[in-house]
Coordinates of N, CA and C in Angstrom, one line a residue:
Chain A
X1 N 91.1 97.9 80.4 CA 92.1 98.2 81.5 C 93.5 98.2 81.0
X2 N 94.2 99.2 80.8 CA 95.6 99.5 80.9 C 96.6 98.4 81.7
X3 N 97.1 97.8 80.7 CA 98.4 96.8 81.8 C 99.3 97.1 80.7
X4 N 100.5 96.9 81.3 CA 101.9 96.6 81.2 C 102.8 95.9 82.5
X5 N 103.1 94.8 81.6 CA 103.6 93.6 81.9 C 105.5 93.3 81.2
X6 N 106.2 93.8 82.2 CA 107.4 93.0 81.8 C 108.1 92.2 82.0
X7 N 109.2 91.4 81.4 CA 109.7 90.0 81.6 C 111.0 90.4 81.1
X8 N 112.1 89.4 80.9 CA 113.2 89.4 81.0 C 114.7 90.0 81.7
X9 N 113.8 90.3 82.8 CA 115.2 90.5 84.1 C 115.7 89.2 84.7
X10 N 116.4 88.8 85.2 CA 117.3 88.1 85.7 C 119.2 88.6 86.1
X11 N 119.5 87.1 86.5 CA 120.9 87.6 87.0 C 122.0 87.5 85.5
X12 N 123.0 88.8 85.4 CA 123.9 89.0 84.5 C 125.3 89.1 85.1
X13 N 126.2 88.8 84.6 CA 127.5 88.9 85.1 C 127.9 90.5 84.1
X14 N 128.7 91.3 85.1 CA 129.1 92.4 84.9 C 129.8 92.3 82.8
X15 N 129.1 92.9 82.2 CA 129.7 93.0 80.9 C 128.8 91.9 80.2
X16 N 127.8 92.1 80.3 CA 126.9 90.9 80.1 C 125.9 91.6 78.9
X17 N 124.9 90.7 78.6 CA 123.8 91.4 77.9 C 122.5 91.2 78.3
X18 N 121.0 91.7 78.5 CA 119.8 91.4 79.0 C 119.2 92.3 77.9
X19 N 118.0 91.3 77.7 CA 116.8 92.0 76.6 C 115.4 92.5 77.6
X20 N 114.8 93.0 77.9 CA 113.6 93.6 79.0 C 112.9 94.1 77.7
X21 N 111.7 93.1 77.8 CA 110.4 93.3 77.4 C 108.9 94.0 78.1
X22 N 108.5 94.5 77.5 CA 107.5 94.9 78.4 C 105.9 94.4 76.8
X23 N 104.7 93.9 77.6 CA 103.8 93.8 76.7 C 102.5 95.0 77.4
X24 N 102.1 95.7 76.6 CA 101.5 96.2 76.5 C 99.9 96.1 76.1
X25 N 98.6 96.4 77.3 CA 97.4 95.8 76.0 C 96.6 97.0 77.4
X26 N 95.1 97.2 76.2 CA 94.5 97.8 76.8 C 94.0 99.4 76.3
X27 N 95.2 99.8 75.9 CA 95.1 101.4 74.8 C 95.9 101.4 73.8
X28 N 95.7 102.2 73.2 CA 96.2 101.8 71.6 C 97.7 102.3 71.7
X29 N 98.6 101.1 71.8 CA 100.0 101.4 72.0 C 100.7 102.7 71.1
X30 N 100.4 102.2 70.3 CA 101.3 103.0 69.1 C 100.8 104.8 69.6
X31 N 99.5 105.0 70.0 CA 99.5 106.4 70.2 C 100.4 107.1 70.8
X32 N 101.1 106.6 72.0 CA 102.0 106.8 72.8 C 103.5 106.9 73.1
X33 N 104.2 107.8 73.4 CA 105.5 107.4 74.2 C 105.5 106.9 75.1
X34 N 106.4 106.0 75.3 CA 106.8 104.9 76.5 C 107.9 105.2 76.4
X35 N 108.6 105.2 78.1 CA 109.6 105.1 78.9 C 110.0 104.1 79.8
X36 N 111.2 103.8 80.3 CA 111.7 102.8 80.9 C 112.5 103.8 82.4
X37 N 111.7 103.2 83.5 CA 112.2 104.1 84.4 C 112.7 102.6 85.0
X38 N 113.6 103.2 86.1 CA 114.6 102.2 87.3 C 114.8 102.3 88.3
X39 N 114.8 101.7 89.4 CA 114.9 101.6 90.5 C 116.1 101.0 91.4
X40 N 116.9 101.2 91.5 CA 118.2 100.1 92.3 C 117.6 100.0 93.8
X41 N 118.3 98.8 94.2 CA 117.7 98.5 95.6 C 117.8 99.8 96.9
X42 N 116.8 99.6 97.2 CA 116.7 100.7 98.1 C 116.7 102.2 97.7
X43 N 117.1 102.4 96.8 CA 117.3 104.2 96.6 C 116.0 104.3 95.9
X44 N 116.3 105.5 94.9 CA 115.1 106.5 94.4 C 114.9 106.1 92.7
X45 N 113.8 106.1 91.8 CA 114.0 106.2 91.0 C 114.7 107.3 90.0
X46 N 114.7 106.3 88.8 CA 115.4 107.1 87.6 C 115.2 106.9 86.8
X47 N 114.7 108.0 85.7 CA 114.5 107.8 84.2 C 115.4 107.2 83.6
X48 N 115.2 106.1 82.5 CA 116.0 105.6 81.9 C 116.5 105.9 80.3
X49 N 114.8 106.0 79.9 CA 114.9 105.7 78.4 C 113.6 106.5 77.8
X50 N 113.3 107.4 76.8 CA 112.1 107.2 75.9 C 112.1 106.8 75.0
X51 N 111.0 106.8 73.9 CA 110.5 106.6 72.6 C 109.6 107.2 72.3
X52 N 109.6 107.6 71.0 CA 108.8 108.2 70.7 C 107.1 107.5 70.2
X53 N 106.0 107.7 69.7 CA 105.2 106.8 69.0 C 106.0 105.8 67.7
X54 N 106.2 106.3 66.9 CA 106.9 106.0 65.5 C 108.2 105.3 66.0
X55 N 109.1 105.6 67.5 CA 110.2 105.1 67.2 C 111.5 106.0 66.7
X56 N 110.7 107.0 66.0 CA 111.9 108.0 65.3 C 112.5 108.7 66.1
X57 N 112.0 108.9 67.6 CA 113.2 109.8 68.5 C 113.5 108.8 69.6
X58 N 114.4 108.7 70.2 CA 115.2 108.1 71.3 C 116.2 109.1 72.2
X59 N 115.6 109.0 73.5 CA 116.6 109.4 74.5 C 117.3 108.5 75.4
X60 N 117.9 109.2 76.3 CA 118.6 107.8 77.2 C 119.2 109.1 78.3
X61 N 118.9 108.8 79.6 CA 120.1 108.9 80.5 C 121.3 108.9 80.9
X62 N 122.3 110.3 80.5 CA 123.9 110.1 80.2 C 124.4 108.5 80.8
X63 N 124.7 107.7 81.8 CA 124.9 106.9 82.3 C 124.6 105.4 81.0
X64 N 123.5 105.5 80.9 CA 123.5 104.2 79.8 C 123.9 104.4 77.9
X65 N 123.9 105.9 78.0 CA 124.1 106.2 76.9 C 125.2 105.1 76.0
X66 N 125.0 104.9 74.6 CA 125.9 103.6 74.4 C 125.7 102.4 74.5
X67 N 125.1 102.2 75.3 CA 125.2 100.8 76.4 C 123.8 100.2 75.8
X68 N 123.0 101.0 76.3 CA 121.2 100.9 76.7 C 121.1 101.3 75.1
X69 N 119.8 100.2 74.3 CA 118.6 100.6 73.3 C 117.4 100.8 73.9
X70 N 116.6 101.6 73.2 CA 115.4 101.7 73.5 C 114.5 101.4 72.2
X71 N 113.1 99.7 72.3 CA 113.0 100.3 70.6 C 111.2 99.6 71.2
X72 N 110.7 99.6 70.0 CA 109.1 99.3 70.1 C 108.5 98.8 69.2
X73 N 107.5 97.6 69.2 CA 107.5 97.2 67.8 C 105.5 97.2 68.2
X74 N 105.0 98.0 67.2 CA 103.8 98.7 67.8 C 102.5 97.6 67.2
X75 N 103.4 96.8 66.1 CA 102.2 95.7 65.4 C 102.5 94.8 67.0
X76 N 103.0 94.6 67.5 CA 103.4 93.4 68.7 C 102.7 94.1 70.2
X77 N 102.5 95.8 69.6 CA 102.2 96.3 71.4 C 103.6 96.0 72.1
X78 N 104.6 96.0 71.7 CA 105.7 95.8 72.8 C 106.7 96.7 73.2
X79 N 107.0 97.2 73.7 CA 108.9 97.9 74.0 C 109.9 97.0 75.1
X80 N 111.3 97.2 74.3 CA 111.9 97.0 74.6 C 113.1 97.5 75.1
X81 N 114.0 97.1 76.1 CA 115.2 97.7 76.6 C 116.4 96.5 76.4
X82 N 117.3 96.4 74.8 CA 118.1 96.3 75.0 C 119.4 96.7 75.9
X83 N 120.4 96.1 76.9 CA 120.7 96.2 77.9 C 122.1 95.4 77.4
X84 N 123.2 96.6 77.2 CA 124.9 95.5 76.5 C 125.7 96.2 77.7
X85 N 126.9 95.6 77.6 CA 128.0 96.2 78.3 C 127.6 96.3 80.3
X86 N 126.6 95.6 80.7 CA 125.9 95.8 81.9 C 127.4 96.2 83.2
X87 N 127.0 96.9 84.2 CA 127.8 97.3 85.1 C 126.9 96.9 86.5
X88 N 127.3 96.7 87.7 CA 127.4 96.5 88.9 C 126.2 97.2 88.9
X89 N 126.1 98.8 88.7 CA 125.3 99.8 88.9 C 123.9 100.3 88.1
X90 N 123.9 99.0 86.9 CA 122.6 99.1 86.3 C 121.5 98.0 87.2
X91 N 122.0 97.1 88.4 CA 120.9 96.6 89.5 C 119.9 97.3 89.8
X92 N 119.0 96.7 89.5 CA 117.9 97.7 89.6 C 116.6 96.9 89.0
X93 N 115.2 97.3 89.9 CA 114.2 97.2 89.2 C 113.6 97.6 87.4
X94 N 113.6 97.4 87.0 CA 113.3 98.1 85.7 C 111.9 98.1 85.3
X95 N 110.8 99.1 85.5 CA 109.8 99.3 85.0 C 109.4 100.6 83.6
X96 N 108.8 100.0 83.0 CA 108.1 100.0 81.9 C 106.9 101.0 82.3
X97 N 106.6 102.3 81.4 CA 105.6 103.0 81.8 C 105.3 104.1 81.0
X98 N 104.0 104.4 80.4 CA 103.8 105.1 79.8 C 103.6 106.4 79.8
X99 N 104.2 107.7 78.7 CA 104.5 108.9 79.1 C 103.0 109.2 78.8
X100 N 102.5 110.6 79.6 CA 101.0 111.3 79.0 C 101.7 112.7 78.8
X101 N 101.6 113.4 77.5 CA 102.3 114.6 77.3 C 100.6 115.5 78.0
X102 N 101.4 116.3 79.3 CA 100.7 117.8 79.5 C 100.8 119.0 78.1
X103 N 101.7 119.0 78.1 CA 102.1 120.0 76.7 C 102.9 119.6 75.9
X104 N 102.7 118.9 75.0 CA 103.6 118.3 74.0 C 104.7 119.3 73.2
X105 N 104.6 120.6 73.0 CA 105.3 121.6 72.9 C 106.2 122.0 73.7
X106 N 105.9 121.7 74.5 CA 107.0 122.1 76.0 C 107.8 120.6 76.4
X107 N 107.6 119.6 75.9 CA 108.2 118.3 76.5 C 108.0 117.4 77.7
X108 N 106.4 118.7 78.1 CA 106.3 118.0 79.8 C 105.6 116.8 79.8
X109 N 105.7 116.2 80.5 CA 104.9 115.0 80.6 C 105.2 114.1 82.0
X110 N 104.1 112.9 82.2 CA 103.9 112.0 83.5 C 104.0 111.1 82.9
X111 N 104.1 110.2 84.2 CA 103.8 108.6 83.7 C 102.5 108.0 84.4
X112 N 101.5 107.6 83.6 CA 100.3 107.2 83.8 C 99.9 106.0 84.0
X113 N 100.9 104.9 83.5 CA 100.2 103.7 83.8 C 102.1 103.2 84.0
X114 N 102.2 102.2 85.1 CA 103.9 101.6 84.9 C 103.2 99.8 85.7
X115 N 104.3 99.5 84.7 CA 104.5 98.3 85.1 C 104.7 97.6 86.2
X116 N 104.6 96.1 86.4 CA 104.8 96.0 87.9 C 106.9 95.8 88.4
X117 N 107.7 95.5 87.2 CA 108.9 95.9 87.4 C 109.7 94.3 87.0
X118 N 110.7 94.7 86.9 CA 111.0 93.3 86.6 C 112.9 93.8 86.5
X119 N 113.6 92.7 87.9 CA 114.6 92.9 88.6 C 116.1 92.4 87.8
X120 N 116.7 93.3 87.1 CA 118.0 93.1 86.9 C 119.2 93.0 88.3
X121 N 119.8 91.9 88.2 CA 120.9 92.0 88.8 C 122.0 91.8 88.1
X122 N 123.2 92.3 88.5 CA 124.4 92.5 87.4 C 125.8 92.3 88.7
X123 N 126.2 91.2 88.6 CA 126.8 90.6 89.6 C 127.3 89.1 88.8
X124 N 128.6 88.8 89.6 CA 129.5 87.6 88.8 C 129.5 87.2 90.1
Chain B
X1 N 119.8 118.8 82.9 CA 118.2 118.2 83.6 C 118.3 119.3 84.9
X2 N 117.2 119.8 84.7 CA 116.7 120.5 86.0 C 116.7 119.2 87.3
X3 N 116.9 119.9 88.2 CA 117.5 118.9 90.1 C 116.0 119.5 90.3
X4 N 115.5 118.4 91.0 CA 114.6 118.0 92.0 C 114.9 117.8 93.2
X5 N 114.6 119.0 94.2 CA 114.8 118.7 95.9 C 113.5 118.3 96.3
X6 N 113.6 117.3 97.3 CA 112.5 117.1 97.9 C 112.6 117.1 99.8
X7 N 111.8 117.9 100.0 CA 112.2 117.5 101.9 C 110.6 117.6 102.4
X8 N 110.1 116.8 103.8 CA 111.8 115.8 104.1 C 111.9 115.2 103.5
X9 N 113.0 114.6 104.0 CA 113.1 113.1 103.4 C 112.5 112.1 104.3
X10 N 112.3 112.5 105.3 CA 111.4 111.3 105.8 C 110.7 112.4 107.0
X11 N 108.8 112.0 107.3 CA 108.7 112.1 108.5 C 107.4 111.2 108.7
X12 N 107.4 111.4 110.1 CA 106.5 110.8 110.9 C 105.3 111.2 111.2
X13 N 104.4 110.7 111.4 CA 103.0 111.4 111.1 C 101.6 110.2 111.5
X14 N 101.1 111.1 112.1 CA 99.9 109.9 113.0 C 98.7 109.7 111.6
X15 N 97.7 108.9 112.1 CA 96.6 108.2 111.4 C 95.9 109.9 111.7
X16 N 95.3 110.8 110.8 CA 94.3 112.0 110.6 C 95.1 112.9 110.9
X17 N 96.5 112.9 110.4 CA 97.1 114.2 110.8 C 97.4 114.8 109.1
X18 N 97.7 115.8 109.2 CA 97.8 117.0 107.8 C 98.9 117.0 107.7
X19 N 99.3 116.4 106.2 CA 100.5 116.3 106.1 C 101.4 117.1 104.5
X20 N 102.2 117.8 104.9 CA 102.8 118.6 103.7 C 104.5 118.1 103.3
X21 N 104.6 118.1 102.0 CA 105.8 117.4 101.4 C 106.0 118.8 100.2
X22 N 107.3 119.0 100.5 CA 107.8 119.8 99.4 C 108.4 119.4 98.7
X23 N 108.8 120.5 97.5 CA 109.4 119.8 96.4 C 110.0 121.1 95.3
X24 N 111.2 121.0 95.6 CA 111.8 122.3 94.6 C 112.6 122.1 93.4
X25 N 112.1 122.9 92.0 CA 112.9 123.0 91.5 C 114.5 123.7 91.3
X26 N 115.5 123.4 90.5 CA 116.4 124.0 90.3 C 116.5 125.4 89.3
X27 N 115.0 125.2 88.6 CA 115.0 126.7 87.9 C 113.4 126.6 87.5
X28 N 113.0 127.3 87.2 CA 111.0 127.7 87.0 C 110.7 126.3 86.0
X29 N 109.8 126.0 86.0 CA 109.4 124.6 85.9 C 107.7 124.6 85.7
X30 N 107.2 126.0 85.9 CA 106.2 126.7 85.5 C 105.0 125.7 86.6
X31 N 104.2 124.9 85.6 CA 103.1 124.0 86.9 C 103.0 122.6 86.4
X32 N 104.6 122.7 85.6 CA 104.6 121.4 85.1 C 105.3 120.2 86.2
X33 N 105.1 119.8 87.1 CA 105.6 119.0 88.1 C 104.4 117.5 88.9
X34 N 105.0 116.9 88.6 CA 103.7 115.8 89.3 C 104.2 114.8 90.6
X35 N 103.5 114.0 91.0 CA 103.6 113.5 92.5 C 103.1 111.8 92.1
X36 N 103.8 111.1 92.5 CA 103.6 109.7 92.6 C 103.3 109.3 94.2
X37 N 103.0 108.1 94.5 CA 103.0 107.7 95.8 C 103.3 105.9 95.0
X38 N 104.7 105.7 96.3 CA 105.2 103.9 96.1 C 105.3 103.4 96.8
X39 N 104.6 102.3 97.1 CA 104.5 101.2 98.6 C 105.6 100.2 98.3
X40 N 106.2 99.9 99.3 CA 107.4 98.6 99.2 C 106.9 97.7 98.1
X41 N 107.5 97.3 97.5 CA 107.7 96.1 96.3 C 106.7 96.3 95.3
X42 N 105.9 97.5 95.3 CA 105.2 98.0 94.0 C 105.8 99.1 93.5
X43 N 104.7 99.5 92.4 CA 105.5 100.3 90.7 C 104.8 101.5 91.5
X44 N 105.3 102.4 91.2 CA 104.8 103.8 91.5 C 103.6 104.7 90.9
X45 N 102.9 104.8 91.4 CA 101.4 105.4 91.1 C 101.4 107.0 91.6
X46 N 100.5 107.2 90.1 CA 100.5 108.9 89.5 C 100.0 109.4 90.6
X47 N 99.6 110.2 91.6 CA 98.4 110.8 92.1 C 98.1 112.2 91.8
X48 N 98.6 113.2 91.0 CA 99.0 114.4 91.0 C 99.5 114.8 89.9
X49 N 99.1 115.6 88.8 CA 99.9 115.8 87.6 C 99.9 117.5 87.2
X50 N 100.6 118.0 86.6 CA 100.3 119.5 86.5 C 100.5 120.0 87.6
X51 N 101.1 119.8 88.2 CA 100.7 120.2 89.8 C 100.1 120.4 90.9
X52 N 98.7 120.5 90.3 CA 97.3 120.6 90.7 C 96.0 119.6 90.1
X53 N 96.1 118.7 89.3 CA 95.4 117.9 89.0 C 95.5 116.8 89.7
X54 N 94.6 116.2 89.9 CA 94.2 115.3 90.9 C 93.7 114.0 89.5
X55 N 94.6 112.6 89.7 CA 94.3 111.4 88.5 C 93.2 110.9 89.2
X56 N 92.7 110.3 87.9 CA 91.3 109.8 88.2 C 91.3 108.7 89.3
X57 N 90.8 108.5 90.1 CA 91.1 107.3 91.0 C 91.3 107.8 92.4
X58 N 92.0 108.8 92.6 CA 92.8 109.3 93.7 C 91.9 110.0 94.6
X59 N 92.0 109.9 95.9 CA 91.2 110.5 96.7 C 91.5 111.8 97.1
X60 N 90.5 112.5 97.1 CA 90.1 113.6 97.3 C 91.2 114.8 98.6
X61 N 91.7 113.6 99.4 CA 92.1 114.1 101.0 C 93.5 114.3 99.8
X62 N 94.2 113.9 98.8 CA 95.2 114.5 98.6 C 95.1 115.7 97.1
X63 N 96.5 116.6 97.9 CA 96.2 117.5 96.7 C 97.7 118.0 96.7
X64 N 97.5 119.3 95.4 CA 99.0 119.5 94.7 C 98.5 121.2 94.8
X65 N 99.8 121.7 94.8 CA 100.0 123.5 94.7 C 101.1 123.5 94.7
X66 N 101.7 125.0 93.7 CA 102.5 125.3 93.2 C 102.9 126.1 92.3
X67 N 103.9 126.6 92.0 CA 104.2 126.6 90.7 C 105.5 127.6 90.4
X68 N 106.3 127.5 89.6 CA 107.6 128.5 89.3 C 108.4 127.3 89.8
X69 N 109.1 127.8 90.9 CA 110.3 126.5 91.7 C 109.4 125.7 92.6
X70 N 108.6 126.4 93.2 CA 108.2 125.9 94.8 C 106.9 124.9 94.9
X71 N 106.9 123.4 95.2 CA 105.8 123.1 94.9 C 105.0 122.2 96.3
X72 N 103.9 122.1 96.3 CA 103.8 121.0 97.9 C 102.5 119.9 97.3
X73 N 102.7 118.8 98.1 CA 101.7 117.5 97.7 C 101.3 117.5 99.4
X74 N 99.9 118.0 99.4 CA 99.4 118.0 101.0 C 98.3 116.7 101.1
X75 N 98.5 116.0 102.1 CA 97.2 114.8 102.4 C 96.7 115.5 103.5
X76 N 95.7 115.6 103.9 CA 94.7 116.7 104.6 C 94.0 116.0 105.5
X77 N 94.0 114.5 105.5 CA 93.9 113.6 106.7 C 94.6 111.7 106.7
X78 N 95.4 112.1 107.1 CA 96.2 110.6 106.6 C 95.6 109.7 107.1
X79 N 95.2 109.0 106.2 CA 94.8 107.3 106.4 C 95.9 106.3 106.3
X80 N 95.7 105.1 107.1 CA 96.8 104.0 107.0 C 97.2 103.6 105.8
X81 N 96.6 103.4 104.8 CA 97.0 103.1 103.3 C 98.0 104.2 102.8
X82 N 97.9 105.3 103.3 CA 99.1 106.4 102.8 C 100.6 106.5 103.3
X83 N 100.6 105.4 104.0 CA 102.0 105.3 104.8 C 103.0 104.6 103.4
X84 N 103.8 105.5 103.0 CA 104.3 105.0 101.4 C 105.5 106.2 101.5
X85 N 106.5 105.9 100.2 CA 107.5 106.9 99.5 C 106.7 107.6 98.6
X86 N 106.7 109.0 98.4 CA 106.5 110.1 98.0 C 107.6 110.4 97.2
X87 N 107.1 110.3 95.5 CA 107.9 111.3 94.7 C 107.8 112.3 93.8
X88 N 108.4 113.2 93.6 CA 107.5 114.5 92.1 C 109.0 114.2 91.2
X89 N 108.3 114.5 90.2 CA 108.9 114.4 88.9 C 108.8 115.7 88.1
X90 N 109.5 115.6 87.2 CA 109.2 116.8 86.3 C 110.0 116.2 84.8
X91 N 109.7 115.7 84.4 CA 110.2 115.4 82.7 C 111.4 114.2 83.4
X92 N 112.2 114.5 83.6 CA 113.2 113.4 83.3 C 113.8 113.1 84.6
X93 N 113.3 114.1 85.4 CA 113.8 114.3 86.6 C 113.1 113.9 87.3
X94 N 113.5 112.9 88.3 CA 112.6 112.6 89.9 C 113.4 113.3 91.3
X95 N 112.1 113.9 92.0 CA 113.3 114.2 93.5 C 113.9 113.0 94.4
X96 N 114.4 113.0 95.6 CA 114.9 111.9 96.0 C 114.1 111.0 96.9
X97 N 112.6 111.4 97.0 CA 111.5 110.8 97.6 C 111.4 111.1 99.1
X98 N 109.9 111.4 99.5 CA 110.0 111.3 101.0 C 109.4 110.4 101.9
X99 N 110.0 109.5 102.5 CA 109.3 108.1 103.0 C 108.2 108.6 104.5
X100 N 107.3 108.7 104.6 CA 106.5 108.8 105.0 C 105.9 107.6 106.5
X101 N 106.2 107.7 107.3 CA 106.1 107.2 108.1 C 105.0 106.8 109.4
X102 N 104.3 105.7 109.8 CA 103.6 105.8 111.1 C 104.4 106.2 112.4
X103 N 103.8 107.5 112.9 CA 104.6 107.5 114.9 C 103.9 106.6 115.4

């Protein structure tokens, strides 16, 4: 059975730093990209972050660009969301979820399995 | 990033009634677009990928059509368990969801 499990949200004061773990077990991590999507209270989601399998590509969301890492350590099954410089407006659920490429040539892809979320607040 | 519209944004809809949710791109997007469904305080679940694929698990009363800009996620008899937010995605992009409601 496919789970992803993350930890390390809690409360940050504005300009702060948080590390968001997600563990992974169930399919062979490393085969995959994983993404970090977000939720703020009440509104809609939003992509945050990918990775590639290897690690060797990284995207981000203009908004965290700078700010936000995205990295994976595949002997551990884990990814992470380093989280520096936090603002008011990175509040938000933060889940963990893995991408399934439809056409890997085209870039398209879902998210097939997501985590159950784990709640940043960024408030002094 | 291609813009994801979604309408409504919210409606109301009885227990066995046929229900259609649209969903448009801002430029051709071909049948690459998929559909989640998210119940208050849970993670959001695939039901719909490609546009027309149906994930393993998901019942049969829902389905996906589409393709180019114009896309719809239809449930064909609503049961109480489907009272949720509705979203489609397309790569990076999510629309703004449509919350789905009991009259």
């Amino acid at each position: 059975e496919v789970q992803l499990v993350e930890s390390g949200g809690g409360l940050v004061q504005p300009g702060g730093s948080l590390r968001l773990s997600c563990a992974a077990s169930g399919f062979t991590f490393s085969s995959y990209w994983m993404s970090w999507v977000r939720q703020a209270p009440g509104k809609g989601l939003e992509w945050v972050a990918n990775i590639k399998q290897d690690g060797s590509e990284k995207y981000y969301v203009d908004s965290v660009k700078g700010r936000f890492t995205i990295s994976r350590d595949n002997a551990k099954n884990s990814l992470y969301l380093q989280m520096n410089s936090l603002r008011a407006e990175d509040t938000a659920v933060y889940y963990c979820a893995r991408a399934r490429f439809v056409v890997p040539a085209a870039g398209q892809y879902y998210f097939d399995y997501w985590g159950q979320g784990t709640l940043v607040t960024v408030s002094s | 990033d291609i813009q994801m519209t979604q309408s409504p944004s919210s409606l109301s809809a009885s227990v066995g009634d046929r229900v259609t949710i649209t969903c448009r791109a801002s430029q051709s997007i071909s049948s690459y677009l998929n559909w989640y469904q998210q119940k208050p305080g849970k993670a959001p679940k695939l039901l719909i990928y490609a546009a027309s694929s149906l994930q393993s698990g998901v019942p049969s009363r829902f389905s996906g059509s589409g393709s180019g800009t114009d896309f719809t996620l239809t449930i064909s008899s609503l049961q109480p368990e489907d009272f949720a937010t509705y979203y489609c995605q397309q790569r990076r992009s999510f629309g703004q969801g449509t919350k789905l409601e009991i009259k």
